[in-house]
Coordinates of C-alpha atoms in Angstrom, one line a residue:
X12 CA 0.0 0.0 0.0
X13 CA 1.1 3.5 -0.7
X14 CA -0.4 6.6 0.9
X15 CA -1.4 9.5 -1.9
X16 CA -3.6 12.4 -2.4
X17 CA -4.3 13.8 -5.8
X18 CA -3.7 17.8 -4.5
X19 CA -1.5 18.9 -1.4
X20 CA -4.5 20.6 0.3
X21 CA -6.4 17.3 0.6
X22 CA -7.2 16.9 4.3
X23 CA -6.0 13.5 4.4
X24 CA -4.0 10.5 2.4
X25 CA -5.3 7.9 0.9
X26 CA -4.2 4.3 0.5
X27 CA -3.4 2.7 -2.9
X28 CA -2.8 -0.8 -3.4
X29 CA 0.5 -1.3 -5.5
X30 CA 1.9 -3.8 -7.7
X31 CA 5.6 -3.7 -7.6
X32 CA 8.3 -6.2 -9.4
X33 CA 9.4 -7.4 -6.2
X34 CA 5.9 -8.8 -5.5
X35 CA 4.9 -10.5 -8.6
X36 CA 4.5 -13.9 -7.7
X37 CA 6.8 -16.3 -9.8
X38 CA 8.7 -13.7 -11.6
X39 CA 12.3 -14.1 -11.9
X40 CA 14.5 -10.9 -12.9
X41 CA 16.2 -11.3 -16.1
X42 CA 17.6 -9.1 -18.6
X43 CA 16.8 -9.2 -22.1
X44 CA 20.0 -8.3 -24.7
X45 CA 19.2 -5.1 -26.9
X46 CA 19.9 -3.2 -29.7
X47 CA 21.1 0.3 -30.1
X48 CA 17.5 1.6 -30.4
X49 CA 17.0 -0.9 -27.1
X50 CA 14.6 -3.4 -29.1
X51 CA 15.1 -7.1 -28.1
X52 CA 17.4 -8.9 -29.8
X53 CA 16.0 -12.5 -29.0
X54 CA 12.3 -11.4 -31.0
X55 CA 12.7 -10.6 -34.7
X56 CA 10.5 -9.1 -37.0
X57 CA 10.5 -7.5 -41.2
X58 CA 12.8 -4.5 -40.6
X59 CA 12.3 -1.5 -42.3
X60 CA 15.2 1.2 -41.1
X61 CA 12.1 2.5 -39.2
X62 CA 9.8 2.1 -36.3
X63 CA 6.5 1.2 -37.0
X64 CA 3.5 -1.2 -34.8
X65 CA 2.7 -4.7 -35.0
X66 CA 1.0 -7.5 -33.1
X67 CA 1.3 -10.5 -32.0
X68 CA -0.7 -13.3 -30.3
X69 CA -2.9 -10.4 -29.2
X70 CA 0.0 -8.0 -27.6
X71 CA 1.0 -4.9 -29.7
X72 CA 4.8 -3.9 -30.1
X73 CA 7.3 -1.3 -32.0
X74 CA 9.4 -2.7 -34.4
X75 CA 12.4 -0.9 -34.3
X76 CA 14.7 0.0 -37.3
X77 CA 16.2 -3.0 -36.7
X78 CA 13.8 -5.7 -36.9
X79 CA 13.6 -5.8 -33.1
X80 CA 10.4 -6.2 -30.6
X81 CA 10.4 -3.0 -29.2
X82 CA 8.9 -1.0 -26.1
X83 CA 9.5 2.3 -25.2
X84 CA 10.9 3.6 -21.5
X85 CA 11.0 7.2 -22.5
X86 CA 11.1 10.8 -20.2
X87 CA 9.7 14.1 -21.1
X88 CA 11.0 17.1 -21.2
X89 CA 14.6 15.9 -21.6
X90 CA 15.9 20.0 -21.9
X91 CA 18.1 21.8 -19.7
X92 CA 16.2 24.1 -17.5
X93 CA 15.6 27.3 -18.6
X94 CA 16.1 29.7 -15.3
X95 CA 19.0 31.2 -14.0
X96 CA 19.4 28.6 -11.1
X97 CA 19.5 26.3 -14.1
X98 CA 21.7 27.7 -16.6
X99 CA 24.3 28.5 -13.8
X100 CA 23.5 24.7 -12.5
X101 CA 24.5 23.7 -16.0
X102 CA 28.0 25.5 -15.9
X103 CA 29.0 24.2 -13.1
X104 CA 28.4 20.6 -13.5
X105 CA 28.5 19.9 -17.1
X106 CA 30.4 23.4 -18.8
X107 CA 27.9 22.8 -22.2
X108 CA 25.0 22.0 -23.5
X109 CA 26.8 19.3 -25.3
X110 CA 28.5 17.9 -22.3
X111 CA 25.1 17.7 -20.9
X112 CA 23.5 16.2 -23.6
X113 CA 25.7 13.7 -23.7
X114 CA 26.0 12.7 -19.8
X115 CA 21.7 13.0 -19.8
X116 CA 22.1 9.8 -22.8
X117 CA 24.4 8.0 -20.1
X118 CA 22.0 8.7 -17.2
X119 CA 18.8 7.7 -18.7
X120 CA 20.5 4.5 -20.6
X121 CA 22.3 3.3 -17.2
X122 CA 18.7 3.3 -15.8
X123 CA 17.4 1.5 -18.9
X124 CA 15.4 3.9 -20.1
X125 CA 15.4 3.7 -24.5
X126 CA 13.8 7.0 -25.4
X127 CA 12.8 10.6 -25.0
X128 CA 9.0 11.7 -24.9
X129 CA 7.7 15.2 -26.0
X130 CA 9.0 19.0 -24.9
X131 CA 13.0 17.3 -24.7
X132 CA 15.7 19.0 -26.8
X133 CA 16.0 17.1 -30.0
X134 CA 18.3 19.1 -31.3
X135 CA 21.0 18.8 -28.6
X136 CA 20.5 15.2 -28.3
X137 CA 20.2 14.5 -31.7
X138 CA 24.2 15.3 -31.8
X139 CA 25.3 13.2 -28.4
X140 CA 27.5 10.3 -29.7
X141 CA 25.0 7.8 -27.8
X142 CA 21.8 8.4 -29.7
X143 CA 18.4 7.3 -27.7
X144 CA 14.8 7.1 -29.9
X145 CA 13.0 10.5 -30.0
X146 CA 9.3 12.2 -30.6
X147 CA 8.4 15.5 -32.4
X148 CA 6.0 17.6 -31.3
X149 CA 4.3 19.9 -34.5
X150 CA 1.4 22.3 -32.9
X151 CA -0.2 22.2 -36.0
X152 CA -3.6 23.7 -33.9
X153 CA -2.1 26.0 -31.5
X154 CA 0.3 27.3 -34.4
X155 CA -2.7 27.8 -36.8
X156 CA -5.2 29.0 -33.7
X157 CA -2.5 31.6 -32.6
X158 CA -2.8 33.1 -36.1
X159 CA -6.1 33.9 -35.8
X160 CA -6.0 34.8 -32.6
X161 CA -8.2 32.4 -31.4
X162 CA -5.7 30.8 -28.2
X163 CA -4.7 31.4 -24.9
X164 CA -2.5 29.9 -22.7
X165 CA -4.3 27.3 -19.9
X166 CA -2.7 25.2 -17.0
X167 CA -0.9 22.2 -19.4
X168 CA -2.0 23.2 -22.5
X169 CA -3.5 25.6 -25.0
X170 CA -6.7 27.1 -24.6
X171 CA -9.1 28.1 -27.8
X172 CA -11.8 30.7 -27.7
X173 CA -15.1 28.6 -26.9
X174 CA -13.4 25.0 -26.7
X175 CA -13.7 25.9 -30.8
X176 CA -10.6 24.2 -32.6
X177 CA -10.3 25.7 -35.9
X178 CA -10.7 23.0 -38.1
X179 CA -13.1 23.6 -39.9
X180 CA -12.2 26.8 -41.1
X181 CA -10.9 27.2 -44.9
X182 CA -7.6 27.8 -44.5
X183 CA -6.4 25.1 -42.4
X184 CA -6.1 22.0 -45.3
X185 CA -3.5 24.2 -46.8
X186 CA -2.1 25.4 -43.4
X187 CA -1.3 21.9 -42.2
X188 CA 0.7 20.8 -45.7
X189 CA 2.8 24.0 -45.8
X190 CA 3.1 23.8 -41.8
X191 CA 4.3 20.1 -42.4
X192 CA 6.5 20.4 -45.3
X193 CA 8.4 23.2 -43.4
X194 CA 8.4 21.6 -40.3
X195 CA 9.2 18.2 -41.0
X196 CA 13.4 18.0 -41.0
X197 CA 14.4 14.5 -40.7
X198 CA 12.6 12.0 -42.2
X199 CA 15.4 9.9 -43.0
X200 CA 16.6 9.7 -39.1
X201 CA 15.8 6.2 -38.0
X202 CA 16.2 7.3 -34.2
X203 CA 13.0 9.5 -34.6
X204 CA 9.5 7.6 -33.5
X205 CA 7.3 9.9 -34.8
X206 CA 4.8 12.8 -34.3
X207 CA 2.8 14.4 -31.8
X208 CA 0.3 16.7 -34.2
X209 CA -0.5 18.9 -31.4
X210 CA -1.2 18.7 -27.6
X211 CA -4.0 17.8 -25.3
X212 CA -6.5 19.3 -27.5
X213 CA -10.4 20.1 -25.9
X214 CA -12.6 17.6 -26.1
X215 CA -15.4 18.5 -23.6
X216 CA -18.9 16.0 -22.8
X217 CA -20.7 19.3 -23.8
X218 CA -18.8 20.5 -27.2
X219 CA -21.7 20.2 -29.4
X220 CA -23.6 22.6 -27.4
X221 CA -20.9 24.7 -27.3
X222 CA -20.0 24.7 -30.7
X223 CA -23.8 24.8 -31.3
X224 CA -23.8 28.7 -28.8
X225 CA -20.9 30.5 -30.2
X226 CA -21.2 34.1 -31.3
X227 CA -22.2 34.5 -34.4
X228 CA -21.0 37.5 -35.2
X229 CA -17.5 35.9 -34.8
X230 CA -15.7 34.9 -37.9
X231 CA -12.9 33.4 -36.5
X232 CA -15.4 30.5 -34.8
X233 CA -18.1 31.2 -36.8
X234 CA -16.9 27.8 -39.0
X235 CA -17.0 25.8 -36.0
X236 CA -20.5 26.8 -35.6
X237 CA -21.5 26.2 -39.1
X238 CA -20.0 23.0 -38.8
X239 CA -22.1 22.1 -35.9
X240 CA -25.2 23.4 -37.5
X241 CA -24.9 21.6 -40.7
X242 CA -24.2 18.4 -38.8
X243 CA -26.9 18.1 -36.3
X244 CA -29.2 19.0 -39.7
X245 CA -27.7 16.2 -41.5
X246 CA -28.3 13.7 -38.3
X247 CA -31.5 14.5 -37.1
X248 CA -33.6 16.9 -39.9
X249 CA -33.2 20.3 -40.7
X250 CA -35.4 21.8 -37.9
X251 CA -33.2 20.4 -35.2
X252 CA -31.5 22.5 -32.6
X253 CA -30.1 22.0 -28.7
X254 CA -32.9 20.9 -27.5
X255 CA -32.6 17.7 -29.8
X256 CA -29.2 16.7 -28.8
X257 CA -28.2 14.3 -26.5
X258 CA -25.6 12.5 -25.5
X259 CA -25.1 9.8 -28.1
X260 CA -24.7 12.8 -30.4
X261 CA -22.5 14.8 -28.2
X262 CA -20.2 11.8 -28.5
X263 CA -20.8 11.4 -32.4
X264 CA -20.2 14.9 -33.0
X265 CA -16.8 14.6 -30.6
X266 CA -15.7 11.9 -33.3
X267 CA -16.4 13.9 -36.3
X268 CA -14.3 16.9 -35.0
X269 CA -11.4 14.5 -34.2
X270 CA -12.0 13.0 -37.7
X271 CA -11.6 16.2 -39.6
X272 CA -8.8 17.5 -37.5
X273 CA -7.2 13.7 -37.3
X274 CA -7.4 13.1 -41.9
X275 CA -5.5 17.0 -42.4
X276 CA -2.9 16.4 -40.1
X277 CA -2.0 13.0 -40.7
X278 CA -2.2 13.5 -44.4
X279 CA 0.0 16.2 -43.8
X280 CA 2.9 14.6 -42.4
X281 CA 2.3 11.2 -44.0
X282 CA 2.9 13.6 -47.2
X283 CA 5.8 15.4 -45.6
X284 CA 7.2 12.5 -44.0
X285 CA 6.1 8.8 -45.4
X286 CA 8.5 7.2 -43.0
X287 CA 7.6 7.6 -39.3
X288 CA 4.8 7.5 -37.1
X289 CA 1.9 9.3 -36.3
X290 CA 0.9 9.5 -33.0
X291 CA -1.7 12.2 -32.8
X292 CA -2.3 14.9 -30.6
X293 CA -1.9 13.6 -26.9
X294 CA -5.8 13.0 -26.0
X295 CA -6.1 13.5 -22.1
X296 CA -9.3 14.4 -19.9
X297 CA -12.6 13.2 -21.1
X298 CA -11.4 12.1 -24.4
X299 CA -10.1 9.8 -22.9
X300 CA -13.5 8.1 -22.5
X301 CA -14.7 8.7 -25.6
X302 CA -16.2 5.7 -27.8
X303 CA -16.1 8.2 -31.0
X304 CA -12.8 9.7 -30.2
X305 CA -11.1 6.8 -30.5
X306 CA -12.8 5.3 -33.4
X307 CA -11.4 8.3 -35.2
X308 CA -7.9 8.0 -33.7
X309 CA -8.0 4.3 -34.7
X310 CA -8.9 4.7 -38.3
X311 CA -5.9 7.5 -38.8
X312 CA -3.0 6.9 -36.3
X313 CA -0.6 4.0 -35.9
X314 CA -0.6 4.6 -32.5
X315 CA -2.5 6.7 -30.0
X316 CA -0.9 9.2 -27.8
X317 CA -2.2 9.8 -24.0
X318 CA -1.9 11.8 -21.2
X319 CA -3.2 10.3 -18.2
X320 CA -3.8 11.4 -14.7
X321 CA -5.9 10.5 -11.7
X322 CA -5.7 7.2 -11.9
X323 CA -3.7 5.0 -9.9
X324 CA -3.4 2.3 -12.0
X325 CA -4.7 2.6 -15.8
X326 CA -8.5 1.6 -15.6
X327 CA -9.7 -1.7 -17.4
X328 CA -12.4 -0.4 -18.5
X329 CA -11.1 2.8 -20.3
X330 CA -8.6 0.4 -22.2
X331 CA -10.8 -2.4 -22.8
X332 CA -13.0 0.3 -24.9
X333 CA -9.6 1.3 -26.6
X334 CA -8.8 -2.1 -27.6
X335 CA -12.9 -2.5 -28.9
X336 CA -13.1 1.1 -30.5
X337 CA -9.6 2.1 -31.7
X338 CA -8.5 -1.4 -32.5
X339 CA -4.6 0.3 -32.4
X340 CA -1.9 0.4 -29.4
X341 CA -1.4 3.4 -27.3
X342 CA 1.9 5.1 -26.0
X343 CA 1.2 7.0 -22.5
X344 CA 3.1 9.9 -23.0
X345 CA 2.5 11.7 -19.5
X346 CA 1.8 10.3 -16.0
X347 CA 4.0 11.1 -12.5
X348 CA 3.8 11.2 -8.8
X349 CA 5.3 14.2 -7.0
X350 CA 7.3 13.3 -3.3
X351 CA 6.3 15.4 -0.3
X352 CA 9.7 14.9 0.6
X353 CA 11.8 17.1 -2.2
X354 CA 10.7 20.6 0.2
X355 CA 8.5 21.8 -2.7
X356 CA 4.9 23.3 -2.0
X357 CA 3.8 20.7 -5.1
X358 CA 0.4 22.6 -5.7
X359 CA 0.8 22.6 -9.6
X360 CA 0.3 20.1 -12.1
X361 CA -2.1 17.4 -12.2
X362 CA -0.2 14.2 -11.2
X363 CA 0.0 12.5 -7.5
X364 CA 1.4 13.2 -4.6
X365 CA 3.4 10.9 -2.5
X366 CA 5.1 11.1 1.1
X367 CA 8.7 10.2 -0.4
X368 CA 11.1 9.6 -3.8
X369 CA 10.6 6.0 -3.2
X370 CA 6.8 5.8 -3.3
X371 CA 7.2 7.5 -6.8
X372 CA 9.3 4.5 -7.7
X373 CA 6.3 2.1 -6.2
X374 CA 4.0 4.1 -8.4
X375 CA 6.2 4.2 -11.5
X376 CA 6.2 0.6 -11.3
X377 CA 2.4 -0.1 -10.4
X378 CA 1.0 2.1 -13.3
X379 CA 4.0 0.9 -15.8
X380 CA 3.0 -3.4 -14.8
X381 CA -1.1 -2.1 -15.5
X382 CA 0.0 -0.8 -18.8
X383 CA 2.0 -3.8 -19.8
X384 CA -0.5 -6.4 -18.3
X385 CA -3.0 -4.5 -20.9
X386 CA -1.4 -5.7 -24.2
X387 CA -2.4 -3.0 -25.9
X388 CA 0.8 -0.7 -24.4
X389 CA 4.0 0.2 -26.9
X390 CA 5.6 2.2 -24.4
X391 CA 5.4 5.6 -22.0
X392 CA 7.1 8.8 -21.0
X393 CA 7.2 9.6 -17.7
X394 CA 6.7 13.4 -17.5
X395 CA 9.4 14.7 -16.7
X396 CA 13.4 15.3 -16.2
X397 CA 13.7 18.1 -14.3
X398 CA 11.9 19.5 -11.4
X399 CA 10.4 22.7 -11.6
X400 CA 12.1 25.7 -10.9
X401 CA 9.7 27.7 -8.7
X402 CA 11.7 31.2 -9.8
X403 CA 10.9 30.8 -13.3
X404 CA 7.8 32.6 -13.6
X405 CA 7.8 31.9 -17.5
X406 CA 6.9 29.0 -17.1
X407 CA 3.7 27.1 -17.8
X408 CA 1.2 27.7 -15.0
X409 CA 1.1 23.7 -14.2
X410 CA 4.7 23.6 -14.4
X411 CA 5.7 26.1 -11.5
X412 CA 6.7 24.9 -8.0
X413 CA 6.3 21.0 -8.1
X414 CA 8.7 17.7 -7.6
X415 CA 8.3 16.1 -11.4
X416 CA 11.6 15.4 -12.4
X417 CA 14.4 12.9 -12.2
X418 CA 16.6 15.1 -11.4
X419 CA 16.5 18.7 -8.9
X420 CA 16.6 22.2 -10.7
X421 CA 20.7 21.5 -10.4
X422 CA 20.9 18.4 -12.0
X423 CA 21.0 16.0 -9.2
X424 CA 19.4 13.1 -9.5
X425 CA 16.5 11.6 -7.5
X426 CA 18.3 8.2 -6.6
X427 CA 15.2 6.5 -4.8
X428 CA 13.1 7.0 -7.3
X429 CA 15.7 6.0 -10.5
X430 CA 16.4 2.8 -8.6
X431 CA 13.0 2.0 -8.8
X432 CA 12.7 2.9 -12.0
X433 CA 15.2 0.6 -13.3
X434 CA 14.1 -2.5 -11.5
X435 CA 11.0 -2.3 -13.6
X436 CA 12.9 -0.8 -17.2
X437 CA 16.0 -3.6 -17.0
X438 CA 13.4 -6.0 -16.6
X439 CA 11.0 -4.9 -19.3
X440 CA 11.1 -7.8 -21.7
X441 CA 11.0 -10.2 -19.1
X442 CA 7.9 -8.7 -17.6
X443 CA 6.2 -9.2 -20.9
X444 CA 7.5 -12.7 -21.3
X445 CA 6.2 -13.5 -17.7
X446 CA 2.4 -12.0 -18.6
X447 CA 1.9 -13.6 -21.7
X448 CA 2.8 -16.9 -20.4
X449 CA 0.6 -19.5 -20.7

C-alpha cells in the first residue's frame, strides 16, 4: 500500500494498493539483450530502417529499425532548465550544453530507459555520440489557432476561444501541408519515432452545445458553428437545434471533429514524411472516455498518444474500450507522482502526490505493470526530467513549484526513485514474457 492524495491541500492520504516487481508472484528478474535503439534482440521481425507497430498473439509492439520487438521507456522534457538557477547549475556541473546532452544519454541508458517523450531537446541530443529514440512535437492547432488569434494559454496546455478548434475553417487544409512540409526535417533519421500533431486538444462532454452557442458575429469560430449546425441538420432533420441533442450525439459529434482534425494532419505529415509514425495529438481528460474519439484516432494513427492522470493504475475499463473502438496500441506519453519529501509546496500540475522519492518509484512501477499487463501498451514517458524551478515565472502555469523530475533544478538526481525505476525498465522484456505466459 502506498499513501497518496491527488492535491496537497487534501485533508487526508489515501491508501493505494500497488503492484511492484518485487511482489509478482513467480517472476524471476532477467535481462533481455538489446539493440542500439534498445529493441530485443531475442524477438525478430520484417525490418524497415524505421519504427512502426505490430501485433502478436494479441500484444502490440514497435518494431524498431532493426527488426527488433520494441517497447518504449521514455522521459519528457529531456531539456536543460531554462532559469537562471538552471543555466548557472548547468555551468557548473556539465560546462555545455553538449556535455550535458551527452552525460543525460548515459543517465537515462544506465537506468534502462530507451527513449525521450515530448517537450525534450531534440536538437542537442540529436548530436550526443550515444543516440536514444525520440518524438516530435508539431502544434499544428495551437500554431494555426494563434494566427487567428483564437488561443490562450491554460494550465498544461493551449486554450481556444469557446473549446472551438479551428478546423473547420478554410484555411487550415493548406495550413497543415505548408506547416508540415516546413516543419518536418528528418525523415530519414531512424532514431525519430514519430509525431505528436499537437497537444491535449479540448474535447469536452458538452462541445456540441458549445459549438452549437458560439457568437455568431464571430468569424474566427463562426466555421465551428457552421460545422455544428450543418451536422446536427444532417443527423436529425433540418429543424433540429439544442434541445434535440443528446448525448449519443455529443459523442458522435466529438468523433467527427477528431475526424476532420485527425485526416488533415496526418495526411500532412504522412505527405511530408512517409517514413515515421503518427501518433496524434496527446488525447487527455474526457477524451479519454470517448467511444467516437477513439474510433477516429483508430482509423488515422498507428498509434494513440495519451496523457493520463488520476488514476492509480490505468482503468480496465477505459482500455478495454480502446482495444474494442480504436483497435490500435497506445503510447502514454504523461503520468507522474510528486514526493512530499523534495521541500517543494507541489500545488501545480495534475499528477499525485506521494510522502517520499521511493513511493514515486512504487507508483512508476504499479502504473507501468497495469500498462504492460493491458497488451495493448507500446511504451510511456514519464513526465518529466527536471523538477520545476519555482523562480521561473515563465513557465507554464502547471509547471511552477512542483517535484516532477528525475533530477533537482541543479541536475541531481533523485536516486530513490531512478532505482526504482530501473528495476522495472531492466526487466522490461521479461515482464512481458512473464504476462503472456501460458
Amino acid at each position: 500500500m502506498v499513501r497518496a492524495k491527488r492535491k496537497p491541500s487534501d485533508p487526508s492520504w489515501t491508501e493505494y494498493p500497488t503492484r511492484t516487481v518485487e511482489s509478482l508472484d513467480g517472476f524471476k528478474p532477467r535481462q533481455t539483450a538489446a539493440d542500439r535503439y534498445g529493441g530485443r534482440l531475442d524477438r525478430k521481425a520484417r525490418a524497415t530502417g524505421f519504427f512502426y507497430p505490430i501485433e502478436r498473439d494479441r500484444r502490440w509492439w514497435l518494431v524498431d529499425p532493426e527488426g527488433h520487438l520494441f517497447i518504449k521507456a521514455g522521459v519528457c522534457s529531456t531539456s536543460p532548465g531554462r532559469s537562471k538557477n538552471n543555466k548557472e547549475a548547468l555551468a557548473r556541473k556539465f560546462g555545455t550544453v553538449e556535455r550535458w546532452a551527452a552525460e543525460t544519454v548515459k543517465l537515462l541508458r544506465s537506468h534502462a530507459f530507451n527513449g525521450t517523450g515530448g517537450w525534450s531537446d531534440v536538437a542537442s541530443l540529436r548530436q550526443a555520440p550515444a543516440r536514444l529514440p525520440y518524438t516530435v512535437s508539431m502544434n499544428f492547432l495551437s500554431t494555426f489557432g494563434r494566427e487567428l488569434k483564437l488561443t490562450f494559454q491554460q494550465p498544461g496546455h493551449t486554450g481556444y476561444r469557446g473549446d472551438a478548434i479551428p478546423v473547420f475553417h478554410s484555411a487550415f487544409p493548406a495550413f497543415c501541408e505548408t506547416y508540415a512540409a516546413k516543419m518536418v526535417d528528418a525523415p530519414r533519421d531512424p532514431f525519430l519515432l514519430g509525431y505528436f500533431s499537437d497537444n491535449e486538444l479540448p474535447a469536452p462532454r458538452d462541445w456540441l452545445d458549445k459549438h452549437l452557442n458560439l457568437d455568431p458575429s464571430d468569424e474566427a469560430t463562426l466555421p465551428s458553428r457552421r460545422a455544428a449546425e450543418n451536422w446536427l441538420s444532417a443527423r436529425k432533420g433540418a429543424k433540429a437545434g439544442l434541445a434535440d441533442v443528446n448525448d449519443e450525439d455529443r459523442d458522435a459529434f466529438r468523433g467527427f471533429v477528431y475526424e476532420r482534425y485527425l485526416t488533415l494532419t496526418t495526411g500532412a505529415l504522412r505527405k511530408a514524411d512517409p517514413n515515421h509514425l503518427c501518433l496524434g495529438p496527446r488525447l487527455h481528460g474526457s477524451a479519454l472516455r470517448s467511444p467516437a474519439v477513439f474510433r477516429a484516432a483508430g482509423k488515422y494513427l498507428d498509434v494513440i498518444a495519451v496523457n493520463i492522470y488520476g488514476q492509480w493504475s490505468p482503468a480496465a475499463d477505459m482500455l478495454e474500450m480502446w482495444r474494442a473502438e480504436a483497435k490500435r496500441p497506445f503510447l502514454v506519453t504523461e503520468f507522474y507522482a510528486k514526493g512530499h519529501d523534495s521541500g517543494f509546496p507541489n500545488t501545480t500540475g495534475a499528477g499525485w502526490l506521494v510522502p517520499t522519492q521511493k513511493d514515486r518509484a512504487l507508483f512508476y512501477q504499479n502504473f507501468v505493470l497495469g500498462c504492460l499487463e493491458s497488451k495493448l501498451c507500446v511504451g510511456w514517458h514519464w513526465f518529466k526530467y527536471m523538477d520545476n524551478d519555482p523562480e521561473d515565472l515563465t513557465t507554464d502555469p502547471s509547471n511552477r513549484d512542483s517535484n516532477k523530475g528525475m533530477v533537482r533544478i541543479d541536475y541531481t538526481p533523485y536516486q530513490d526513485l531512478l532505482d526504482g525505476m530501473k528495476e522495472l525498465n531492466a526487466n522490461l522484456y521479461a515482464l512481458t514474457d512473464w504476462m503472456d505466459r501460458g
